[in-house]
mmCIF file of C-alpha atoms in Angstrom:
data_model
loop_
_atom_site.group_PDB
_atom_site.id
_atom_site.type_symbol
_atom_site.label_atom_id
_atom_site.label_comp_id
_atom_site.label_asym_id
_atom_site.label_seq_id
_atom_site.Cartn_x
_atom_site.Cartn_y
_atom_site.Cartn_z
ATOM 1 C CA MET A 78 86.052 -126.990 -85.036
ATOM 2 C CA LYS A 79 88.785 -124.678 -86.329
ATOM 3 C CA LYS A 80 86.158 -122.418 -87.969
ATOM 4 C CA LEU A 81 84.227 -122.259 -84.687
ATOM 5 C CA TYR A 82 87.417 -121.257 -82.832
ATOM 6 C CA VAL A 83 88.170 -118.515 -85.372
ATOM 7 C CA PHE A 84 84.594 -117.221 -85.114
ATOM 8 C CA ALA A 85 84.762 -117.113 -81.306
ATOM 9 C CA LEU A 86 88.090 -115.308 -81.440
ATOM 10 C CA ALA A 87 86.641 -112.759 -83.846
ATOM 11 C CA CYS A 88 83.667 -112.167 -81.546
ATOM 12 C CA LEU A 89 85.986 -111.746 -78.568
ATOM 13 C CA SER A 90 88.176 -109.314 -80.487
ATOM 14 C CA SER A 91 85.086 -107.371 -81.562
ATOM 15 C CA SER A 92 83.876 -107.128 -77.958
ATOM 16 C CA PHE A 93 87.318 -106.013 -76.823
ATOM 17 C CA LEU A 94 87.497 -103.328 -79.490
ATOM 18 C CA TRP A 95 83.961 -102.155 -78.654
ATOM 19 C CA GLY A 96 84.976 -101.820 -75.007
ATOM 20 C CA GLN A 97 88.146 -99.998 -75.976
ATOM 21 C CA GLN A 98 86.118 -97.661 -78.150
ATOM 22 C CA ALA A 99 84.134 -96.675 -75.054
ATOM 23 C CA LEU A 100 87.383 -96.124 -73.203
ATOM 24 C CA TRP A 101 88.926 -94.121 -76.022
ATOM 25 C CA LYS A 102 85.847 -92.055 -76.813
ATOM 26 C CA GLY A 103 86.775 -88.399 -76.368
ATOM 27 C CA GLU A 104 90.378 -89.280 -75.539
ATOM 28 C CA ASP A 105 91.639 -86.304 -77.536
ATOM 29 C CA ILE A 106 89.553 -83.854 -75.454
ATOM 30 C CA THR A 107 91.456 -82.455 -72.480
ATOM 31 C CA SER A 108 89.417 -80.406 -70.028
ATOM 32 C CA PRO A 109 90.494 -78.658 -68.002
ATOM 33 C CA GLN A 110 93.947 -78.062 -69.457
ATOM 34 C CA ILE A 111 96.206 -76.126 -67.095
ATOM 35 C CA ASN A 112 98.634 -74.205 -69.289
ATOM 36 C CA PRO A 113 102.233 -73.206 -68.445
ATOM 37 C CA ASP A 114 101.163 -69.569 -67.878
ATOM 38 C CA LYS A 115 98.506 -70.786 -65.386
ATOM 39 C CA THR A 116 95.646 -69.976 -67.709
ATOM 40 C CA VAL A 117 93.152 -72.840 -67.905
ATOM 41 C CA THR A 118 91.371 -74.070 -71.034
ATOM 42 C CA PHE A 119 87.997 -75.821 -70.849
ATOM 43 C CA ARG A 120 86.516 -77.839 -73.704
ATOM 44 C CA LEU A 121 83.162 -79.492 -74.277
ATOM 45 C CA VAL A 122 81.708 -81.252 -77.312
ATOM 46 C CA ALA A 123 78.061 -80.209 -77.713
ATOM 47 C CA PRO A 124 77.241 -80.075 -81.459
ATOM 48 C CA LYS A 125 73.512 -79.424 -80.991
ATOM 49 C CA ALA A 126 73.883 -76.678 -78.382
ATOM 50 C CA SER A 127 72.996 -73.094 -79.171
ATOM 51 C CA LYS A 128 74.600 -71.749 -76.008
ATOM 52 C CA VAL A 129 77.201 -73.175 -73.640
ATOM 53 C CA GLU A 130 78.296 -71.425 -70.447
ATOM 54 C CA ILE A 131 80.764 -72.225 -67.732
ATOM 55 C CA GLU A 132 80.116 -71.371 -64.087
ATOM 56 C CA GLY A 133 83.115 -71.306 -61.782
ATOM 57 C CA ASP A 134 84.589 -69.674 -58.720
ATOM 58 C CA PHE A 135 87.543 -68.432 -60.802
ATOM 59 C CA LEU A 136 85.200 -65.977 -62.575
ATOM 60 C CA PRO A 137 84.019 -62.644 -61.113
ATOM 61 C CA SER A 138 81.293 -63.489 -58.603
ATOM 62 C CA ARG A 139 77.652 -62.492 -58.933
ATOM 63 C CA HIS A 140 74.954 -61.995 -56.312
ATOM 64 C CA ILE A 141 71.786 -64.054 -56.058
ATOM 65 C CA GLN A 142 68.754 -63.986 -53.787
ATOM 66 C CA THR A 143 68.289 -66.992 -51.490
ATOM 67 C CA PRO A 144 65.995 -67.705 -48.515
ATOM 68 C CA ALA A 145 68.935 -66.688 -46.320
ATOM 69 C CA GLY A 146 69.283 -63.342 -48.131
ATOM 70 C CA THR A 147 71.615 -62.023 -50.803
ATOM 71 C CA GLN A 148 74.615 -64.280 -51.293
ATOM 72 C CA GLU A 149 77.675 -64.431 -53.479
ATOM 73 C CA ALA A 150 77.603 -67.041 -56.234
ATOM 74 C CA PRO A 151 80.199 -68.186 -58.778
ATOM 75 C CA GLY A 152 80.346 -66.174 -61.985
ATOM 76 C CA ARG A 153 79.230 -67.404 -65.418
ATOM 77 C CA LYS A 154 80.678 -66.828 -68.865
ATOM 78 C CA GLU A 155 79.723 -67.952 -72.369
ATOM 79 C CA MET A 156 82.058 -70.340 -74.155
ATOM 80 C CA GLU A 157 83.042 -69.967 -77.804
ATOM 81 C CA GLU A 158 81.968 -72.521 -80.398
ATOM 82 C CA LYS A 159 84.794 -73.887 -82.557
ATOM 83 C CA GLU A 160 84.620 -76.480 -85.353
ATOM 84 C CA ASN A 161 82.650 -79.726 -85.127
ATOM 85 C CA GLY A 162 80.574 -78.675 -82.127
ATOM 86 C CA LEU A 163 83.583 -78.087 -79.867
ATOM 87 C CA TRP A 164 83.080 -75.301 -77.311
ATOM 88 C CA GLU A 165 86.073 -73.721 -75.641
ATOM 89 C CA LEU A 166 87.073 -71.078 -73.111
ATOM 90 C CA THR A 167 90.479 -70.048 -71.769
ATOM 91 C CA THR A 168 90.713 -68.118 -68.506
ATOM 92 C CA ASP A 169 93.099 -65.402 -67.470
ATOM 93 C CA SER A 170 96.122 -66.556 -65.478
ATOM 94 C CA LEU A 171 94.879 -67.932 -62.147
ATOM 95 C CA PRO A 172 96.541 -67.863 -58.718
ATOM 96 C CA GLY A 173 97.402 -71.162 -57.066
ATOM 97 C CA GLU A 174 94.135 -72.479 -55.625
ATOM 98 C CA LEU A 175 91.533 -75.241 -55.764
ATOM 99 C CA TYR A 176 88.683 -74.263 -58.089
ATOM 100 C CA SER A 177 85.275 -75.728 -58.900
ATOM 101 C CA TYR A 178 83.100 -75.370 -61.994
ATOM 102 C CA THR A 179 80.265 -76.814 -64.062
ATOM 103 C CA PHE A 180 78.858 -76.356 -67.562
ATOM 104 C CA TYR A 181 75.424 -75.143 -68.676
ATOM 105 C CA ILE A 182 74.225 -76.404 -72.069
ATOM 106 C CA ASN A 183 71.200 -74.399 -73.240
ATOM 107 C CA GLY A 184 70.628 -73.537 -69.591
ATOM 108 C CA GLN A 185 70.868 -77.143 -68.356
ATOM 109 C CA ARG A 186 73.529 -77.790 -65.722
ATOM 110 C CA THR A 187 75.929 -80.610 -66.627
ATOM 111 C CA PRO A 188 79.311 -81.788 -65.314
ATOM 112 C CA ASP A 189 82.429 -81.842 -67.455
ATOM 113 C CA PRO A 190 82.455 -85.348 -69.018
ATOM 114 C CA ASN A 191 86.231 -85.151 -69.479
ATOM 115 C CA ASN A 192 87.029 -84.439 -65.824
ATOM 116 C CA VAL A 193 86.562 -87.306 -63.382
ATOM 117 C CA TYR A 194 87.488 -85.153 -60.371
ATOM 118 C CA GLN A 195 84.331 -84.006 -58.601
ATOM 119 C CA ASN A 196 83.051 -82.907 -55.198
ATOM 120 C CA ARG A 197 79.581 -83.164 -53.681
ATOM 121 C CA ASP A 198 78.428 -80.137 -51.714
ATOM 122 C CA ILE A 199 75.073 -81.150 -50.197
ATOM 123 C CA ALA A 200 73.229 -82.323 -53.366
ATOM 124 C CA THR A 201 75.293 -80.393 -55.916
ATOM 125 C CA ILE A 202 78.088 -82.048 -57.888
ATOM 126 C CA SER A 203 80.876 -79.853 -59.273
ATOM 127 C CA ASN A 204 84.109 -80.591 -61.082
ATOM 128 C CA ILE A 205 87.336 -79.447 -59.454
ATOM 129 C CA PHE A 206 90.929 -78.724 -60.451
ATOM 130 C CA ILE A 207 93.985 -77.304 -58.716
ATOM 131 C CA VAL A 208 96.375 -74.691 -60.054
ATOM 132 C CA GLY A 209 99.765 -75.157 -58.432
ATOM 133 C CA GLY A 210 101.717 -72.545 -56.522
ATOM 134 C CA GLY A 211 100.705 -70.693 -53.367
ATOM 135 C CA LYS A 212 97.661 -72.172 -51.655
ATOM 136 C CA GLY A 213 97.274 -74.644 -54.491
ATOM 137 C CA ASP A 214 100.413 -76.483 -53.384
ATOM 138 C CA LEU A 215 98.993 -76.784 -49.879
ATOM 139 C CA TYR A 216 95.797 -78.414 -51.164
ATOM 140 C CA GLN A 217 97.566 -80.980 -53.358
ATOM 141 C CA VAL A 218 98.951 -84.319 -52.261
ATOM 142 C CA GLN A 219 102.689 -83.759 -51.933
ATOM 143 C CA ASP A 220 105.562 -86.200 -51.512
ATOM 144 C CA VAL A 221 105.581 -85.910 -47.716
ATOM 145 C CA PRO A 222 104.759 -88.321 -44.863
ATOM 146 C CA HIS A 223 100.996 -88.890 -44.804
ATOM 147 C CA GLY A 224 98.575 -89.268 -41.932
ATOM 148 C CA ASN A 225 95.818 -91.864 -41.888
ATOM 149 C CA ILE A 226 92.067 -91.371 -42.210
ATOM 150 C CA SER A 227 89.611 -93.612 -40.374
ATOM 151 C CA LYS A 228 85.831 -93.741 -40.607
ATOM 152 C CA VAL A 229 84.948 -94.582 -37.021
ATOM 153 C CA TRP A 230 81.640 -95.778 -35.560
ATOM 154 C CA TYR A 231 80.890 -94.824 -31.972
ATOM 155 C CA SER A 232 77.963 -94.922 -29.554
ATOM 156 C CA SER A 233 76.072 -91.747 -28.621
ATOM 157 C CA PRO A 234 73.760 -92.525 -25.680
ATOM 158 C CA THR A 235 72.791 -88.847 -25.437
ATOM 159 C CA LEU A 236 71.339 -88.968 -28.959
ATOM 160 C CA GLY A 237 69.904 -92.441 -28.430
ATOM 161 C CA MET A 238 72.054 -93.981 -31.181
ATOM 162 C CA ASP A 239 74.211 -97.074 -30.802
ATOM 163 C CA GLN A 240 76.104 -96.229 -33.986
ATOM 164 C CA ARG A 241 77.189 -92.895 -35.393
ATOM 165 C CA ARG A 242 80.073 -92.252 -37.764
ATOM 166 C CA MET A 243 82.893 -89.723 -37.654
ATOM 167 C CA THR A 244 86.159 -89.191 -39.506
ATOM 168 C CA VAL A 245 89.434 -89.237 -37.563
ATOM 169 C CA TYR A 246 92.806 -88.064 -38.917
ATOM 170 C CA THR A 247 95.939 -89.331 -37.191
ATOM 171 C CA PRO A 248 99.273 -87.769 -38.203
ATOM 172 C CA ALA A 249 102.168 -89.570 -39.870
ATOM 173 C CA GLY A 250 103.976 -91.743 -37.350
ATOM 174 C CA TYR A 251 100.998 -92.234 -35.064
ATOM 175 C CA THR A 252 100.539 -95.955 -35.725
ATOM 176 C CA GLU A 253 104.224 -96.776 -35.167
ATOM 177 C CA GLY A 254 104.722 -94.909 -31.899
ATOM 178 C CA HIS A 255 103.525 -94.428 -28.346
ATOM 179 C CA LYS A 256 103.440 -90.640 -28.211
ATOM 180 C CA LYS A 257 100.301 -88.813 -27.088
ATOM 181 C CA TYR A 258 98.848 -86.012 -29.214
ATOM 182 C CA PRO A 259 96.688 -82.903 -28.864
ATOM 183 C CA VAL A 260 93.226 -83.018 -30.457
ATOM 184 C CA LEU A 261 91.378 -80.653 -32.782
ATOM 185 C CA TYR A 262 87.615 -81.127 -33.203
ATOM 186 C CA LEU A 263 86.772 -79.831 -36.692
ATOM 187 C CA LEU A 264 83.070 -79.219 -37.389
ATOM 188 C CA HIS A 265 81.201 -78.862 -40.694
ATOM 189 C CA GLY A 266 78.391 -76.544 -41.804
ATOM 190 C CA ALA A 267 74.688 -77.032 -42.507
ATOM 191 C CA GLY A 268 74.061 -79.650 -45.170
ATOM 192 C CA GLY A 269 77.491 -81.144 -44.562
ATOM 193 C CA ASP A 270 78.568 -84.290 -42.758
ATOM 194 C CA GLU A 271 81.644 -86.111 -41.489
ATOM 195 C CA ASP A 272 83.066 -86.264 -45.034
ATOM 196 C CA SER A 273 82.851 -82.535 -45.802
ATOM 197 C CA TRP A 274 86.129 -81.264 -44.380
ATOM 198 C CA GLY A 275 88.054 -84.083 -46.007
ATOM 199 C CA ASP A 276 86.421 -83.828 -49.438
ATOM 200 C CA LEU A 277 85.640 -80.119 -49.797
ATOM 201 C CA GLY A 278 88.007 -78.625 -47.257
ATOM 202 C CA ARG A 279 91.123 -80.621 -48.247
ATOM 203 C CA ALA A 280 91.787 -80.883 -44.511
ATOM 204 C CA CYS A 281 93.964 -83.984 -44.770
ATOM 205 C CA GLN A 282 96.217 -82.484 -47.449
ATOM 206 C CA ILE A 283 96.477 -79.224 -45.483
ATOM 207 C CA LEU A 284 97.421 -81.064 -42.295
ATOM 208 C CA ASP A 285 99.962 -83.366 -43.970
ATOM 209 C CA ASN A 286 101.655 -80.485 -45.771
ATOM 210 C CA LEU A 287 101.744 -78.064 -42.842
ATOM 211 C CA ILE A 288 103.064 -80.738 -40.483
ATOM 212 C CA ALA A 289 105.764 -81.660 -43.021
ATOM 213 C CA GLN A 290 106.740 -77.982 -43.290
ATOM 214 C CA GLY A 291 107.014 -77.731 -39.511
ATOM 215 C CA LYS A 292 104.322 -75.041 -39.401
ATOM 216 C CA ILE A 293 101.861 -76.925 -37.199
ATOM 217 C CA LYS A 294 102.150 -79.443 -34.400
ATOM 218 C CA PRO A 295 101.220 -83.035 -35.252
ATOM 219 C CA MET A 296 97.688 -83.513 -33.962
ATOM 220 C CA ILE A 297 94.692 -85.825 -34.061
ATOM 221 C CA VAL A 298 91.788 -84.210 -35.908
ATOM 222 C CA VAL A 299 88.214 -85.380 -35.288
ATOM 223 C CA MET A 300 85.543 -84.562 -37.869
ATOM 224 C CA PRO A 301 82.133 -85.624 -36.496
ATOM 225 C CA ASN A 302 78.685 -85.527 -38.076
ATOM 226 C CA GLY A 303 76.997 -82.387 -36.750
ATOM 227 C CA ASN A 304 73.458 -83.425 -37.698
ATOM 228 C CA GLY A 305 72.113 -84.923 -34.490
ATOM 229 C CA GLY A 306 69.434 -86.914 -36.309
ATOM 230 C CA GLN A 307 71.867 -88.686 -38.656
ATOM 231 C CA GLN A 308 73.938 -91.798 -38.144
ATOM 232 C CA ALA A 309 76.302 -90.867 -40.949
ATOM 233 C CA ALA A 310 76.711 -89.114 -44.280
ATOM 234 C CA PRO A 311 74.034 -89.802 -46.931
ATOM 235 C CA GLY A 312 74.514 -93.247 -48.403
ATOM 236 C CA GLN A 313 76.663 -94.394 -45.469
ATOM 237 C CA ALA A 314 73.914 -95.108 -42.928
ATOM 238 C CA ALA A 315 71.132 -97.629 -42.408
ATOM 239 C CA ASP A 316 68.525 -95.321 -43.990
ATOM 240 C CA GLY A 317 69.657 -96.224 -47.512
ATOM 241 C CA MET A 318 70.610 -93.595 -50.068
ATOM 242 C CA PRO A 319 68.455 -90.507 -49.474
ATOM 243 C CA LYS A 320 68.993 -87.268 -51.339
ATOM 244 C CA PRO A 321 71.281 -85.026 -49.264
ATOM 245 C CA GLN A 322 69.452 -82.079 -47.699
ATOM 246 C CA PHE A 323 70.539 -78.675 -46.448
ATOM 247 C CA MET A 324 68.192 -78.878 -43.462
ATOM 248 C CA ASN A 325 68.435 -81.998 -41.308
ATOM 249 C CA PRO A 326 66.901 -83.014 -37.974
ATOM 250 C CA LYS A 327 68.577 -81.857 -34.770
ATOM 251 C CA MET A 328 71.003 -79.407 -36.311
ATOM 252 C CA MET A 329 70.909 -76.270 -34.188
ATOM 253 C CA GLU A 330 68.438 -76.976 -31.391
ATOM 254 C CA GLY A 331 70.854 -78.087 -28.696
ATOM 255 C CA SER A 332 71.140 -81.843 -29.247
ATOM 256 C CA VAL A 333 74.613 -81.743 -30.786
ATOM 257 C CA GLU A 334 76.005 -79.546 -28.030
ATOM 258 C CA LYS A 335 74.602 -81.799 -25.285
ATOM 259 C CA ALA A 336 75.879 -84.952 -26.991
ATOM 260 C CA PHE A 337 79.387 -83.697 -27.709
ATOM 261 C CA PRO A 338 80.904 -85.364 -24.607
ATOM 262 C CA ASP A 339 79.987 -88.741 -26.175
ATOM 263 C CA ILE A 340 82.436 -87.979 -28.988
ATOM 264 C CA MET A 341 85.172 -86.820 -26.645
ATOM 265 C CA LYS A 342 84.729 -89.872 -24.420
ATOM 266 C CA TYR A 343 85.216 -92.210 -27.383
ATOM 267 C CA ILE A 344 88.244 -90.354 -28.741
ATOM 268 C CA GLU A 345 89.997 -90.166 -25.392
ATOM 269 C CA LYS A 346 89.406 -93.870 -24.753
ATOM 270 C CA HIS A 347 90.505 -95.151 -28.170
ATOM 271 C CA TYR A 348 93.302 -92.731 -29.159
ATOM 272 C CA ARG A 349 96.504 -91.558 -27.510
ATOM 273 C CA THR A 350 95.371 -88.053 -26.575
ATOM 274 C CA ILE A 351 96.576 -85.425 -24.125
ATOM 275 C CA ASN A 352 93.431 -84.839 -22.124
ATOM 276 C CA ASP A 353 93.598 -81.302 -20.832
ATOM 277 C CA LYS A 354 92.335 -77.915 -21.928
ATOM 278 C CA SER A 355 95.709 -76.773 -23.245
ATOM 279 C CA HIS A 356 95.819 -79.668 -25.701
ATOM 280 C CA ARG A 357 92.235 -79.550 -26.920
ATOM 281 C CA ALA A 358 90.817 -77.276 -29.665
ATOM 282 C CA ILE A 359 87.466 -76.881 -31.392
ATOM 283 C CA CYS A 360 86.554 -74.979 -34.548
ATOM 284 C CA GLY A 361 84.040 -75.119 -37.364
ATOM 285 C CA LEU A 362 82.460 -73.361 -40.309
ATOM 286 C CA SER A 363 78.985 -71.798 -40.417
ATOM 287 C CA MET A 364 76.805 -74.214 -38.410
ATOM 288 C CA GLY A 365 80.021 -75.775 -37.147
ATOM 289 C CA GLY A 366 81.169 -72.341 -35.981
ATOM 290 C CA PHE A 367 77.823 -71.984 -34.204
ATOM 291 C CA HIS A 368 78.359 -75.363 -32.536
ATOM 292 C CA SER A 369 81.939 -74.435 -31.605
ATOM 293 C CA LEU A 370 80.709 -71.229 -29.959
ATOM 294 C CA TYR A 371 78.099 -72.937 -27.804
ATOM 295 C CA ILE A 372 80.011 -76.155 -27.071
ATOM 296 C CA SER A 373 83.046 -74.199 -25.849
ATOM 297 C CA ALA A 374 80.803 -71.923 -23.783
ATOM 298 C CA ARG A 375 78.907 -74.900 -22.320
ATOM 299 C CA TYR A 376 82.123 -76.744 -21.394
ATOM 300 C CA PRO A 377 84.492 -73.843 -20.586
ATOM 301 C CA ASP A 378 87.130 -76.060 -18.952
ATOM 302 C CA LYS A 379 87.521 -78.309 -22.017
ATOM 303 C CA PHE A 380 88.905 -76.185 -24.871
ATOM 304 C CA GLY A 381 91.976 -73.982 -24.831
ATOM 305 C CA TYR A 382 91.528 -73.001 -28.480
ATOM 306 C CA VAL A 383 88.276 -71.962 -30.178
ATOM 307 C CA GLY A 384 87.788 -71.073 -33.857
ATOM 308 C CA LEU A 385 84.654 -69.577 -35.402
ATOM 309 C CA PHE A 386 84.736 -69.682 -39.222
ATOM 310 C CA SER A 387 81.851 -67.678 -40.743
ATOM 311 C CA ALA A 388 79.886 -68.731 -37.678
ATOM 312 C CA ALA A 389 76.088 -68.867 -37.891
ATOM 313 C CA ILE A 390 75.720 -66.861 -34.696
ATOM 314 C CA ASN A 391 72.166 -66.412 -33.355
ATOM 315 C CA ARG A 392 70.664 -68.840 -35.880
ATOM 316 C CA GLN A 393 69.416 -71.412 -33.365
ATOM 317 C CA SER A 394 65.938 -72.914 -33.356
ATOM 318 C CA LYS A 395 63.743 -70.943 -30.970
ATOM 319 C CA GLY A 396 62.130 -72.334 -27.857
ATOM 320 C CA GLU A 397 64.055 -75.622 -27.620
ATOM 321 C CA ASN A 398 66.901 -76.595 -25.315
ATOM 322 C CA ASN A 399 67.074 -73.108 -23.884
ATOM 323 C CA ASP A 400 69.680 -74.240 -21.362
ATOM 324 C CA VAL A 401 72.139 -74.580 -24.256
ATOM 325 C CA TYR A 402 71.537 -71.192 -25.854
ATOM 326 C CA ASP A 403 70.203 -68.976 -23.083
ATOM 327 C CA ASN A 404 72.411 -66.693 -20.997
ATOM 328 C CA LEU A 405 75.283 -66.658 -23.467
ATOM 329 C CA GLU A 406 76.858 -63.565 -21.917
ATOM 330 C CA GLU A 407 76.983 -65.261 -18.524
ATOM 331 C CA LYS A 408 78.543 -68.356 -20.072
ATOM 332 C CA LEU A 409 81.121 -66.261 -21.920
ATOM 333 C CA ALA A 410 82.004 -64.550 -18.646
ATOM 334 C CA VAL A 411 82.804 -67.941 -17.116
ATOM 335 C CA GLN A 412 84.685 -69.037 -20.241
ATOM 336 C CA PHE A 413 86.825 -65.895 -20.388
ATOM 337 C CA LYS A 414 87.473 -65.774 -16.640
ATOM 338 C CA HIS A 415 90.187 -68.290 -17.429
ATOM 339 C CA ALA A 416 90.393 -67.282 -21.055
ATOM 340 C CA PRO A 417 91.169 -69.703 -23.872
ATOM 341 C CA ARG A 418 94.707 -69.409 -25.177
ATOM 342 C CA LEU A 419 93.173 -68.509 -28.533
ATOM 343 C CA TYR A 420 89.684 -67.311 -29.488
ATOM 344 C CA TRP A 421 89.760 -66.924 -33.267
ATOM 345 C CA ILE A 422 87.116 -65.435 -35.588
ATOM 346 C CA GLY A 423 87.225 -65.407 -39.406
ATOM 347 C CA ILE A 424 84.640 -64.088 -41.875
ATOM 348 C CA GLY A 425 84.457 -63.002 -45.505
ATOM 349 C CA SER A 426 83.580 -59.371 -46.242
ATOM 350 C CA GLY A 427 80.799 -60.561 -48.573
ATOM 351 C CA ASP A 428 79.420 -63.218 -46.226
ATOM 352 C CA PHE A 429 75.683 -63.023 -45.466
ATOM 353 C CA LEU A 430 76.620 -63.707 -41.811
ATOM 354 C CA TYR A 431 79.009 -60.747 -41.669
ATOM 355 C CA LYS A 432 76.632 -58.532 -39.665
ATOM 356 C CA ASP A 433 75.946 -61.228 -37.064
ATOM 357 C CA ASN A 434 79.672 -61.749 -36.592
ATOM 358 C CA ALA A 435 80.291 -58.008 -36.328
ATOM 359 C CA GLU A 436 77.672 -57.764 -33.572
ATOM 360 C CA PHE A 437 79.250 -60.652 -31.716
ATOM 361 C CA ARG A 438 82.664 -58.997 -31.903
ATOM 362 C CA LYS A 439 81.134 -55.825 -30.467
ATOM 363 C CA LEU A 440 79.939 -57.881 -27.511
ATOM 364 C CA LEU A 441 83.417 -59.315 -26.987
ATOM 365 C CA ASP A 442 84.915 -55.825 -27.278
ATOM 366 C CA ARG A 443 82.502 -54.380 -24.706
ATOM 367 C CA LYS A 444 83.451 -57.095 -22.259
ATOM 368 C CA GLY A 445 87.162 -56.712 -22.940
ATOM 369 C CA TYR A 446 87.546 -60.321 -24.110
ATOM 370 C CA LYS A 447 90.603 -60.843 -26.284
ATOM 371 C CA TYR A 448 90.265 -62.569 -29.649
ATOM 372 C CA THR A 449 92.065 -62.819 -32.979
ATOM 373 C CA TYR A 450 90.185 -61.651 -36.060
ATOM 374 C CA MET A 451 90.727 -62.357 -39.753
ATOM 375 C CA GLU A 452 88.659 -60.849 -42.574
ATOM 376 C CA THR A 453 88.980 -62.081 -46.139
ATOM 377 C CA ASP A 454 87.400 -61.235 -49.466
ATOM 378 C CA GLY A 455 84.445 -63.221 -50.718
ATOM 379 C CA GLY A 456 81.453 -64.772 -49.078
ATOM 380 C CA HIS A 457 80.262 -68.003 -47.505
ATOM 381 C CA ILE A 458 82.599 -70.259 -49.477
ATOM 382 C CA TRP A 459 85.011 -73.145 -49.040
ATOM 383 C CA ARG A 460 87.867 -71.080 -50.403
ATOM 384 C CA ASN A 461 87.700 -68.964 -47.251
ATOM 385 C CA TRP A 462 87.252 -71.902 -44.886
ATOM 386 C CA ARG A 463 90.351 -73.634 -46.204
ATOM 387 C CA ILE A 464 92.269 -70.418 -45.532
ATOM 388 C CA TYR A 465 90.868 -70.197 -41.997
ATOM 389 C CA LEU A 466 91.820 -73.801 -41.217
ATOM 390 C CA THR A 467 95.334 -73.140 -42.515
ATOM 391 C CA GLU A 468 95.738 -70.017 -40.364
ATOM 392 C CA PHE A 469 94.026 -71.365 -37.240
ATOM 393 C CA THR A 470 95.989 -74.617 -37.019
ATOM 394 C CA GLN A 471 99.309 -72.766 -37.176
ATOM 395 C CA LEU A 472 98.421 -71.096 -33.871
ATOM 396 C CA LEU A 473 97.486 -74.220 -31.957
ATOM 397 C CA PHE A 474 99.252 -75.980 -29.097
ATOM 398 C CA LYS A 475 102.223 -73.609 -29.014
#
């Protein structure tokens, strides 16, 4: 019996050590390593590779051809092979920012196996890291009071759905008090969903940190799903786990704009909101900027603050729901008769939508409509949209 006990103990110890070996495998590889001088070192073990590259938005950008035209893309750079199949690259000193990257081994895209921090942008997975200082501090979780995030299911009769999901941020102190708050409706771009602004845009960290610094008013922020044919983000709905797509049903053909009051009705019934134009804002990126343009024009008495971030102006589906998209100039005339307190436009100088936004600003200029404009470097990228959210929210509800 004693021999059997010893044998069992040995087997258990062997299993434990085997499991620990899996845990410890590659423990001595740190990637990325953020150095004191804010350079960053990447490492990858690939002994059979003949070429290893890193692609990241901290490298000089390149231009690629897409169905939407020429667009900016992250730069690529070859890594250097060291001993024992270890590949390495150290960057120049980087400004404080959130960065994303991936490896290419002999041309095959692969994530960094030593970095568990990743984001999904449509169907593409990238590793991320944050360099502290400047904007980087704003995007990190800091030791400040934190708001709460809820994944909320609501009914949208206009879309014919009993259940749709959205993300709602409530500021620190909301659950303990009785105070009413202004509301910002924050909309995502094509291929995104109700998780995008939280995961890719770092919206919750931005809001927590700016509120703690006294730079923005505490507010409720509603992040709905802007794909009118979806219940929720991929993998979170009753349709199983489909591959995320850039193009989804009922994106920019009027359904979302018509159904938007369903969202507002739910929020104003279930949250302590101040329900007037002066305490309601809407903004969004790309498709979400498009939706913000037409929703605010369709309901001109609802939003005192409007933000268009790299807005996909004039990209609607043709021939459908013309009552939503037709006669925009007439709708703008009504909207600006009692002008919003803030009409804000931001775009990157390298954005493929730059020309469309420039033409729209010419229209506003001809009509004498006042707006605030911000132009940044770079293209159609999250780095810009995080900046726009930071700037826009500091101007709200003053």
